[in-house]
CSV table of C-alpha atoms and ligand atoms in Angstrom, one decimal:
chain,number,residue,atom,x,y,z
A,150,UNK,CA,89.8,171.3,129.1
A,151,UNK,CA,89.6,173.6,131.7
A,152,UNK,CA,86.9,174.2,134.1
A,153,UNK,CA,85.7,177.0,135.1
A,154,UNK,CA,83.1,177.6,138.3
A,155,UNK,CA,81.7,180.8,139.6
A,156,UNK,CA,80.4,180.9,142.8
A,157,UNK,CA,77.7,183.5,144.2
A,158,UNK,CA,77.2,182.6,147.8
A,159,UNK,CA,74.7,185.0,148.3
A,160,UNK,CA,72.6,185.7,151.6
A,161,UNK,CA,72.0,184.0,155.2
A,162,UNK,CA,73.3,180.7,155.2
A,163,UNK,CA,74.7,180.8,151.2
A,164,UNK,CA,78.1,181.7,152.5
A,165,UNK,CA,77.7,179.3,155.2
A,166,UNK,CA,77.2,176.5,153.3
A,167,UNK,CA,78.7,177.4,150.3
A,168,UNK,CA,82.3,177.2,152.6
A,169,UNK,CA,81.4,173.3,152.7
A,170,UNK,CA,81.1,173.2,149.2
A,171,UNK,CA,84.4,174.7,148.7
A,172,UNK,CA,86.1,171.9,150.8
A,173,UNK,CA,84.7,169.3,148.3
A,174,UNK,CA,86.2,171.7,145.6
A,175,UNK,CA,89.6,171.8,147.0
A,176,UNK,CA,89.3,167.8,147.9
A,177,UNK,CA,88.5,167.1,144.0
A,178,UNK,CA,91.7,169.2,143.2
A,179,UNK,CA,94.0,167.4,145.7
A,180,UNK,CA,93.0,163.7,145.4
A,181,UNK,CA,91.4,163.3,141.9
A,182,UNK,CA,93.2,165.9,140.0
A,183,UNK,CA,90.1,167.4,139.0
A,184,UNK,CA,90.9,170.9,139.3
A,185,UNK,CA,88.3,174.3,139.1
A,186,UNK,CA,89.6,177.5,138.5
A,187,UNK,CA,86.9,179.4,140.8
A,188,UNK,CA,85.5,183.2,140.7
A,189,UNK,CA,83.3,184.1,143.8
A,190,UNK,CA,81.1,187.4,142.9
A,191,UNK,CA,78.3,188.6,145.0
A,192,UNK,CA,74.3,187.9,144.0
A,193,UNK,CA,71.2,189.1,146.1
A,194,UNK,CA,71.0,191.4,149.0
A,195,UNK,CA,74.6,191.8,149.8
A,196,UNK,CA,75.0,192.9,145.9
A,197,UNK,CA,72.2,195.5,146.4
A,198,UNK,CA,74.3,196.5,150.2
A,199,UNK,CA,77.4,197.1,148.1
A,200,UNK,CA,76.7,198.3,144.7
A,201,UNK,CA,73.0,199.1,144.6
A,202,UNK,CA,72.0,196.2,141.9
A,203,UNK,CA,71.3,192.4,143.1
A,204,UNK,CA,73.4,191.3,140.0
A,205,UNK,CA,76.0,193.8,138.5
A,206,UNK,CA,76.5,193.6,134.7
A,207,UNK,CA,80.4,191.9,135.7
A,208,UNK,CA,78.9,189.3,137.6
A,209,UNK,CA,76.6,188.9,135.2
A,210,UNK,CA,79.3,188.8,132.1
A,211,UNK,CA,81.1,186.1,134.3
A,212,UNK,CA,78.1,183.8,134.8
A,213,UNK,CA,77.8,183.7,131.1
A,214,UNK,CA,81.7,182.6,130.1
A,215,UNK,CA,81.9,180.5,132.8
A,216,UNK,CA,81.3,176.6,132.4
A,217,UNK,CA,79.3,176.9,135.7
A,218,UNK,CA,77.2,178.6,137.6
A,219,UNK,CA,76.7,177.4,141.6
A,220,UNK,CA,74.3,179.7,144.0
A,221,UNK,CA,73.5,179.8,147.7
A,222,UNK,CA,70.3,182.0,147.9
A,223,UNK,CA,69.7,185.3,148.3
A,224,UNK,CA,66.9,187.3,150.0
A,225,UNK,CA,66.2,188.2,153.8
A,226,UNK,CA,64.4,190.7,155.8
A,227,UNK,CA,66.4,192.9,155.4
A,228,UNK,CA,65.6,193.6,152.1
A,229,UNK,CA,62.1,192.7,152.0
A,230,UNK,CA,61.0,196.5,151.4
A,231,UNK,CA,63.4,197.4,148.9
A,232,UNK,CA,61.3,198.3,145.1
A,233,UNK,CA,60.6,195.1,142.8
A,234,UNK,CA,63.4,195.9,140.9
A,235,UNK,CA,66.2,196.0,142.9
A,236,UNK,CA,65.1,193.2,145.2
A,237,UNK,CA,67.6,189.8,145.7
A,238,UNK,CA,65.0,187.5,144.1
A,239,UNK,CA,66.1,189.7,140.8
A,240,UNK,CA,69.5,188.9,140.7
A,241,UNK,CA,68.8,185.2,140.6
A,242,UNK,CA,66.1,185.8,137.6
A,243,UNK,CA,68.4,187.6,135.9
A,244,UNK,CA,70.6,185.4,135.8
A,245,UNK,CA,68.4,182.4,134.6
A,246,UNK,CA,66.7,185.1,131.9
A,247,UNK,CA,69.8,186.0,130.5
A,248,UNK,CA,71.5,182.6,130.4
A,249,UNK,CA,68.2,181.3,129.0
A,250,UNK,CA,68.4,178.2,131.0
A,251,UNK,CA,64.7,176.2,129.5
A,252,UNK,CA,65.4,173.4,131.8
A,253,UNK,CA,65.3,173.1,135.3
A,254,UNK,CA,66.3,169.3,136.7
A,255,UNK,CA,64.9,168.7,140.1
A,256,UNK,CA,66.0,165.1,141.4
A,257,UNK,CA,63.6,163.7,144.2
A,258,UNK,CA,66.3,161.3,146.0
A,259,UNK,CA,65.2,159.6,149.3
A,260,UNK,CA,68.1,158.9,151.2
A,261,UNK,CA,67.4,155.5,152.6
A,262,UNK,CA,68.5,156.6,156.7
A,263,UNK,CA,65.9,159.5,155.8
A,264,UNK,CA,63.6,157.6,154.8
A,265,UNK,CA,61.2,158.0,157.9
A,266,UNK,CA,61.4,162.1,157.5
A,267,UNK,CA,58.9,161.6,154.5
A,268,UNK,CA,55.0,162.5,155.4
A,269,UNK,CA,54.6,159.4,153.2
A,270,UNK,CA,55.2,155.5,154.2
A,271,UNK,CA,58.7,153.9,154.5
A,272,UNK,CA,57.9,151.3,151.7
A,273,UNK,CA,56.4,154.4,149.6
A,274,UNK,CA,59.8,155.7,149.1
A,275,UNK,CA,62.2,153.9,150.7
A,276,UNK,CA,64.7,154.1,147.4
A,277,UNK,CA,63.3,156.4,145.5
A,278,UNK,CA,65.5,158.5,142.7
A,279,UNK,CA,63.1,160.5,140.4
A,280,UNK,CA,64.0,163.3,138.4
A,281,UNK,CA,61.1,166.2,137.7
A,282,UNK,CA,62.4,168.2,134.4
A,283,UNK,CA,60.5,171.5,133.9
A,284,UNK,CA,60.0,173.7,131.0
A,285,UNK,CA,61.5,177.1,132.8
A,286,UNK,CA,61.5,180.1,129.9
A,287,UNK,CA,58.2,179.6,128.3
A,288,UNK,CA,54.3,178.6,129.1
A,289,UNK,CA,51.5,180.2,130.9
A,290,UNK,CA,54.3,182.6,133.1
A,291,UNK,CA,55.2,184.0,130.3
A,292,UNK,CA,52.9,184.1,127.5
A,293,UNK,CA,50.9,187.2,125.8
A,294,UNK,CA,48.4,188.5,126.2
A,295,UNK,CA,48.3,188.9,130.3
A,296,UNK,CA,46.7,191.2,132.3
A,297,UNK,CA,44.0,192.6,134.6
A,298,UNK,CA,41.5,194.3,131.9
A,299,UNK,CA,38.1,195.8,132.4
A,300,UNK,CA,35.7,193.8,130.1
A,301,UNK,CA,32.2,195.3,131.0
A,302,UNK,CA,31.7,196.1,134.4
A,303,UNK,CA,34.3,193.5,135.8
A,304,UNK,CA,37.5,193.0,135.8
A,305,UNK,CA,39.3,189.5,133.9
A,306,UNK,CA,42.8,188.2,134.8
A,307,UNK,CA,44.6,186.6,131.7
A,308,UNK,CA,47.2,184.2,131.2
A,309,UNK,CA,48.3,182.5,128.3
A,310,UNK,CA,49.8,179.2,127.9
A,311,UNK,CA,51.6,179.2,124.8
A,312,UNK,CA,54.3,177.2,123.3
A,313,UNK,CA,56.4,176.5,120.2
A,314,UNK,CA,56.9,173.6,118.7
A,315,UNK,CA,60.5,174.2,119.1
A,316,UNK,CA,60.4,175.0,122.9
A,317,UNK,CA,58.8,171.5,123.7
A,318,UNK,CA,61.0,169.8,121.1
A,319,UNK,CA,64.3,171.0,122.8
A,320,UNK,CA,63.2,170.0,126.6
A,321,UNK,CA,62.1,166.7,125.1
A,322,UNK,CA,65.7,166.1,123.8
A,323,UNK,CA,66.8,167.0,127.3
A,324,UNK,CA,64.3,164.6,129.0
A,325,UNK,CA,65.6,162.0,126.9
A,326,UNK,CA,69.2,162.4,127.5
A,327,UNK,CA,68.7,162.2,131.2
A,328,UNK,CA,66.9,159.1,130.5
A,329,UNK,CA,69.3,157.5,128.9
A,330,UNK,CA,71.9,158.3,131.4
A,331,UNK,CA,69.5,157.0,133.9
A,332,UNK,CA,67.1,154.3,133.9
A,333,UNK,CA,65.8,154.9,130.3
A,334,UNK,CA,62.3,155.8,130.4
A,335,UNK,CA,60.4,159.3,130.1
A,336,UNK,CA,56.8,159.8,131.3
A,337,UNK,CA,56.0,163.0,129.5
A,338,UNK,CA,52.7,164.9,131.3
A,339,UNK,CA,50.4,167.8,130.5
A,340,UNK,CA,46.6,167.8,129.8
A,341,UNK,CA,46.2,167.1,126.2
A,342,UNK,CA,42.8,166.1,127.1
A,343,UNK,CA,41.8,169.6,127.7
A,344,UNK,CA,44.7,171.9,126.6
A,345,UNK,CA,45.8,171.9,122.8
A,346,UNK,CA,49.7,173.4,124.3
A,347,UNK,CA,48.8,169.6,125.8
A,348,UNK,CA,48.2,168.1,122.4
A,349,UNK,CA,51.1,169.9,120.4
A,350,UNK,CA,53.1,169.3,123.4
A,351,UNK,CA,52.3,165.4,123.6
A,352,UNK,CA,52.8,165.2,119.7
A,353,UNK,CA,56.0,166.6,119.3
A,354,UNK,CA,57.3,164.8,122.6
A,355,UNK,CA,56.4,162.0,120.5
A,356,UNK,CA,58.3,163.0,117.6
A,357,UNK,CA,61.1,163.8,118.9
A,358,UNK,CA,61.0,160.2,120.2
A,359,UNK,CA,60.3,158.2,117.6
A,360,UNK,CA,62.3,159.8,115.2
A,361,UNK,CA,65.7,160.3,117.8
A,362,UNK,CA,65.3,158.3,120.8
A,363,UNK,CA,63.4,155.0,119.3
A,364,UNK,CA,65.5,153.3,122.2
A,365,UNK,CA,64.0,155.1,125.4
A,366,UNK,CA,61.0,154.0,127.0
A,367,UNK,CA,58.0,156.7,126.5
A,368,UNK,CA,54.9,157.3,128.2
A,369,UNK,CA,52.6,160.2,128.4
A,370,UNK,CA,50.5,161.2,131.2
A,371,UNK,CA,47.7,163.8,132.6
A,372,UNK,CA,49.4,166.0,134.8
A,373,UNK,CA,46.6,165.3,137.6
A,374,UNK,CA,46.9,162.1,136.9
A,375,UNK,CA,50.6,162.0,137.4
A,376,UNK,CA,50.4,164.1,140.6
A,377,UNK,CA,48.0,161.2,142.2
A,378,UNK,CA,50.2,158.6,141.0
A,379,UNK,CA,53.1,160.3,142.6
A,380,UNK,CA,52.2,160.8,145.6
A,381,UNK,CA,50.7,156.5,145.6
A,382,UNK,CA,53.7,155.3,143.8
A,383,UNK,CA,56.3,157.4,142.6
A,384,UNK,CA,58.8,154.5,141.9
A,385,UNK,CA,57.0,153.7,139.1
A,386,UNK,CA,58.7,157.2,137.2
A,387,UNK,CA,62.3,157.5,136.0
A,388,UNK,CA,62.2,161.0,133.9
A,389,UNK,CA,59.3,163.2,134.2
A,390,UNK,CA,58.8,165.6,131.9
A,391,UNK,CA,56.2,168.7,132.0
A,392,UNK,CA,55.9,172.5,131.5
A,393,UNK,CA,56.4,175.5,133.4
A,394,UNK,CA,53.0,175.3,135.7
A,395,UNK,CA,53.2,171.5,135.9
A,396,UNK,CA,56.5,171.2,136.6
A,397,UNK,CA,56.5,173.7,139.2
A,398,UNK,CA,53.5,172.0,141.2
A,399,UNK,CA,54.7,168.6,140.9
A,400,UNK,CA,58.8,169.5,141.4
A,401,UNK,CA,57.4,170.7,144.9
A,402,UNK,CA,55.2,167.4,145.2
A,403,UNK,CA,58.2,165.4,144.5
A,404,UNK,CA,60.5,167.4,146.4
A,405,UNK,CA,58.5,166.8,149.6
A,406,UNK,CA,58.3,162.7,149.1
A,407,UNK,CA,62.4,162.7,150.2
A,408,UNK,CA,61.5,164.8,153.7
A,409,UNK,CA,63.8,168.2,153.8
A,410,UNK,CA,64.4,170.9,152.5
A,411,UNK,CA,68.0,171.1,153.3
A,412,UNK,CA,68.4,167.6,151.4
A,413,UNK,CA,67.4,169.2,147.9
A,414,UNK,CA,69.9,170.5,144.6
A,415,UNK,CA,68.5,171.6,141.6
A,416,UNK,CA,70.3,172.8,137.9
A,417,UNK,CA,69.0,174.8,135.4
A,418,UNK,CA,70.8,174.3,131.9
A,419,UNK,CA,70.6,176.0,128.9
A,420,UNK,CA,71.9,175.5,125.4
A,421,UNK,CA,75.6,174.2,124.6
A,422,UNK,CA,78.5,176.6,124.3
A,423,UNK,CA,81.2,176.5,122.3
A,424,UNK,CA,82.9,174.1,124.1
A,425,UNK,CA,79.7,171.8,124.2
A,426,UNK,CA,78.9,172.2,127.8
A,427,UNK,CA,75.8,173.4,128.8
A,428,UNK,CA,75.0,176.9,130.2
A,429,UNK,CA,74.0,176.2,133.6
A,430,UNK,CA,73.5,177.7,137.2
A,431,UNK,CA,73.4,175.2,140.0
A,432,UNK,CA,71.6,175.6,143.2
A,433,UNK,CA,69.8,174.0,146.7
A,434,UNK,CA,66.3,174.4,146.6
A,435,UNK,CA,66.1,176.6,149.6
A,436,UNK,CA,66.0,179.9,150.3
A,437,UNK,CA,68.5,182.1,152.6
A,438,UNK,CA,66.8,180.8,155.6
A,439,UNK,CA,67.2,183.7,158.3
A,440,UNK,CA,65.9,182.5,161.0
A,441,UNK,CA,68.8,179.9,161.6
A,442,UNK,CA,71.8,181.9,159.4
A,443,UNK,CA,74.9,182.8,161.0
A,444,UNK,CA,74.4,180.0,163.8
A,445,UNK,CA,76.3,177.3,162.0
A,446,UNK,CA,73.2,175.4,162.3
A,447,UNK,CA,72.3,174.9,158.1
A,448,UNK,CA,72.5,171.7,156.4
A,449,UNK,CA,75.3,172.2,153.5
A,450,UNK,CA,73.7,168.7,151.8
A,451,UNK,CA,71.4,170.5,149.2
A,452,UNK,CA,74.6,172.9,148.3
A,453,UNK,CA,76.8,169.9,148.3
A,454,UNK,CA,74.3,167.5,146.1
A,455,UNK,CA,74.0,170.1,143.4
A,456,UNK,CA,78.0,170.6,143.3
A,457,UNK,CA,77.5,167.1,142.6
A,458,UNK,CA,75.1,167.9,139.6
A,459,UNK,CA,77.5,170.2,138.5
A,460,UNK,CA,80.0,167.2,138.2
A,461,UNK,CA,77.9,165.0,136.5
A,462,UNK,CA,76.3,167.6,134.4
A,463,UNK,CA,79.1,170.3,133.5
A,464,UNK,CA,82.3,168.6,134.0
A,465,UNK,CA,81.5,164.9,132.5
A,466,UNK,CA,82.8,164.0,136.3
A,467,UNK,CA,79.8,160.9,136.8
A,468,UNK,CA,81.9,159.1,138.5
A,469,UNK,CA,82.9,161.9,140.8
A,470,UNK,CA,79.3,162.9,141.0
A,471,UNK,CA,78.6,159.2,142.4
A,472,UNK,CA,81.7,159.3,145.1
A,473,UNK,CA,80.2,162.1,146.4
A,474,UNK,CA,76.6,161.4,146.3
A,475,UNK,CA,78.0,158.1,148.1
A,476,UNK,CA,79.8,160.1,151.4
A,477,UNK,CA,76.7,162.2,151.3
A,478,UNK,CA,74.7,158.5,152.0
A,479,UNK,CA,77.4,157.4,154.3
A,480,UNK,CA,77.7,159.9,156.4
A,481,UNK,CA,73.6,159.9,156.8
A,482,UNK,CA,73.8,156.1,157.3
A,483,UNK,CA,76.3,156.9,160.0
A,484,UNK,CA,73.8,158.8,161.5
A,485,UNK,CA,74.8,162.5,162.0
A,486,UNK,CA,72.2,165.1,161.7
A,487,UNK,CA,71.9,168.4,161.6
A,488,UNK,CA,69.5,170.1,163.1
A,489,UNK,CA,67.1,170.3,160.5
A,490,UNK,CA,67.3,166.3,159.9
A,491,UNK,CA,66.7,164.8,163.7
A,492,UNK,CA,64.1,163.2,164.8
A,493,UNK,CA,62.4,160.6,166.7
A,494,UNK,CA,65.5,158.3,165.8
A,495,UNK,CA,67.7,160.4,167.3
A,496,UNK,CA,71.1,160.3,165.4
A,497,UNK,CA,74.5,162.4,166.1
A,498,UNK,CA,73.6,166.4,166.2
A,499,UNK,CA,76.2,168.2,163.7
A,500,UNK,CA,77.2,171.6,162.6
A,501,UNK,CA,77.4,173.0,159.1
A,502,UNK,CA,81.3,172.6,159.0
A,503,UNK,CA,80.8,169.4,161.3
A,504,UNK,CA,78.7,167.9,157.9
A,505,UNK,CA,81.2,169.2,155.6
A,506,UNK,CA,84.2,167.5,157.1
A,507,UNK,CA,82.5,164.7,157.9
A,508,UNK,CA,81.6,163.9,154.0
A,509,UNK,CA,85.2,165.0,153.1
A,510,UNK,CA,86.3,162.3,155.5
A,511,UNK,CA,83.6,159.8,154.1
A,512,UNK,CA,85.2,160.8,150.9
A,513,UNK,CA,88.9,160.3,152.1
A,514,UNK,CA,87.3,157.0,152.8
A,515,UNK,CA,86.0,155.9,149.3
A,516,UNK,CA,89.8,155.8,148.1
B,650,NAD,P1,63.8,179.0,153.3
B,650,NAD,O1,64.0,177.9,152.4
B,650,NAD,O2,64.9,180.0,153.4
B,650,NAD,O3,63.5,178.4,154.8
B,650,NAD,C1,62.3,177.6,155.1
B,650,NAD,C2,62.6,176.8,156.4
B,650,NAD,O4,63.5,175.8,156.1
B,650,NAD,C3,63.3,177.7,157.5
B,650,NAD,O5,62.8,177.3,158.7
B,650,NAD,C4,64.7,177.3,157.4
B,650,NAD,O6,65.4,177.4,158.6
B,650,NAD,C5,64.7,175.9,156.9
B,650,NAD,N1,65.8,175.6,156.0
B,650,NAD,C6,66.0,176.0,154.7
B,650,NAD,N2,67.2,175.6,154.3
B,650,NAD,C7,67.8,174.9,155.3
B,650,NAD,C8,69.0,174.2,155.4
B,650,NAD,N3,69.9,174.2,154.4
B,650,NAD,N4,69.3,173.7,156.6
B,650,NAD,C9,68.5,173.7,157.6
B,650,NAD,N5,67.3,174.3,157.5
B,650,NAD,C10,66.9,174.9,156.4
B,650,NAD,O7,62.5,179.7,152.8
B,650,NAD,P2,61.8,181.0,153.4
B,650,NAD,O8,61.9,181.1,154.9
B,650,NAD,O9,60.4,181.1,152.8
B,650,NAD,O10,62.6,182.3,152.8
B,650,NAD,C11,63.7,182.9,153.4
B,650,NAD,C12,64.3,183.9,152.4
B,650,NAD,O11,64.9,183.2,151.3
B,650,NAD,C13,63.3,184.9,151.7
B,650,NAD,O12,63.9,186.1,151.6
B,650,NAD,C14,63.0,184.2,150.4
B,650,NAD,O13,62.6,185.2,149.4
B,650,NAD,C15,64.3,183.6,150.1
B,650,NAD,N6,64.3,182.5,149.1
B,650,NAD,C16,65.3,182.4,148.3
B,650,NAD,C17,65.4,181.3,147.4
B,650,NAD,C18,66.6,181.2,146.5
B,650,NAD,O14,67.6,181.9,146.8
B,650,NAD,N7,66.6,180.3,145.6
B,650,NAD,C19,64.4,180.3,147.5
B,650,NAD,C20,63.4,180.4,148.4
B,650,NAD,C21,63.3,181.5,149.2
């Protein structure tokens, strides 16, 4: 089969570190034979700059016949004033609208050498490798009715929380197939105790279980409950797996437990194709960080890990996933840093393209 990757490098450092991730590309081609055929298109800002649309409809048309989808990030100041419409941010929801991608996988890894850059204890996360799965098409961001209304002499803001049976049913499957690719357990949260989207939600989870995935450990959980117990012992979760709102608080708690921001990928998949892969868009979890882009001075981990995603999740690479995810820990272990990364413990100061060849070396290394 072939495989087929578009890259949108989009604004500030995207480009920057998304030339690191094409290193690893070209490595995977020339030592493991795993070869990409790769289209590069334009997605935020620098769309708007030269064809007056964040996403046009080709780039768009490509992102959905492609196998993947891997993003830099888009925005800047630059931009900032342009009309809602037109803005970067749009491009990127475009993309995850049109490809209907429901769930949004957000590892929380703590790389042991990082271990101190955590706000929490050492021995709180020293080891830790969670995933947080979120519900991302459906619940309270999307449901009708919403509004601002008059209603008397005030005004009342409305949101709904609303979902289908077959909504929760089809992120439960994917909880449970991560599971079982993992360390086999699911905690599923919401707030069945005062929600009933929390009591459908926590029965059909437990369907879906019982009648397809007997073999993988459940458990269910308040989401306020979960957040406490994440942040006093998040080794305790494999899988967890919540709605839009929940997710989207508690991916950020999670995220934060590892330390930073330039550490963190993130996928969002969508329904098989043809072929039986999923649709999917792969991407760090930061933004286009202006205030450091064009100084060589970003950390291309968070691009590079969710390459790695892509292997594992896209391209049935696991293996490949792990070598890489392996020279990303080496390399750490070694102790180079970019700037975002030292700290007290001092460490070896690196570049953007200084990281980049370094894991290709670590790589070179693992044969
Ligand atoms: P940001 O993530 O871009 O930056 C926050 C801070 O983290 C900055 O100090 C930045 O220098 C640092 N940082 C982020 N990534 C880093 C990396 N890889 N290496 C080293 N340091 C890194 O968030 P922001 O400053 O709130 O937003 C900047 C722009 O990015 C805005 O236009 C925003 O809309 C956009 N944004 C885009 C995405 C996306 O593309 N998915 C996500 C968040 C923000």
């Amino acid at each position: 089969m072939t495989n087929t990757l578009l890259i949108l490098p989009g604004d500030g450092i995207g480009p920057e570190v998304m030339a690191e991730v094409r290193k690893i590309i070209d490595w995977m081609g020339a030592r493991r034979g795993l070869v990409f055929e790769v289209s590069e298109d334009l997605v935020g800002g620098c769309s708007y700059d030269a064809h007056g649309t964040p996403l046009t409809d080709a780039a768009m048309a490509k992102a959905q016949s492609v196998d993947a989808v891997l993003l830099g990030a888009v925005g800047g100041p630059k931009w900032d004033d342009l009309p809602f419409e037109v803005k970067p941010e749009r491009g990127l929801l475009r993309l995850r609208k049109e490809m209907d991608l429901y769930a949004n996988l957000r590892p929380a890894k703590c790389f042991d050498a990082l271990a101190d850059f955590s706000s929490m204890k050492r021995e709180v996360v020293a080891g830790l490798d969670i995933m947080i799965l979120r519900e991302l098409t459906s619940g309270i961001y999307f449901g009708e009715p919403r509004g601002i209304f008059e209603e008397g002499n005030e005004r009342v803001g409305i949101n709904t929380q609303r979902y289908t049976e077959s909504e929760i049913a089809r992120i439960a499957r994917t909880g449970f197939e991560l599971a079982r690719k993992r360390d086999n357990r699911v905690c599923s949260m919401e707030k069945a105790n005062v929600m009933e989207s929390g009591v459908l939600w926590r029965q059909v989870v437990t369907e879906i279980h019982d009648a397809e995935y007997p073999d993988v450990e459940l458990s269910h959980m308040y989401a306020d409950a979960g957040a406490m117990q994440l942040s006093r012992r998040p080794k305790q979760f494999d899988v967890i797996v919540t709605d839009n709102l929940f997710g989207d608080i508690l991916s950020d708690l999670a995220a934060m437990l590892t330390g930073s921001l330039g550490m963190l990928p993130s996928a969002s998949l969508g329904a098989p194709m043809e072929n039986g892969r999923p649709k999917a868009l792969y991407e760090p979890v930061h933004g286009s960080a202006p205030d450091i882009a064009g100084q060589g001075k970003a950390n291309p981990i968070a691009c590079i890990l969710s390459f790695a995603m892509a292997l594992r999740y896209s391209f049935d690479a696991g293996a490949e996933a792990d070598r890489l995810e392996a020279a990303v820990e080496k390399v750490l272990a070694d102790g180079l840093r970019t700037a975002d990364l030292t700290g007290p413990e001092g460490g070896t100061p690196v570049g953007t393209a200084e990281m980049g060849d370094a894991i290709v070396a670590a790589l070179d290394a693992s044969l």
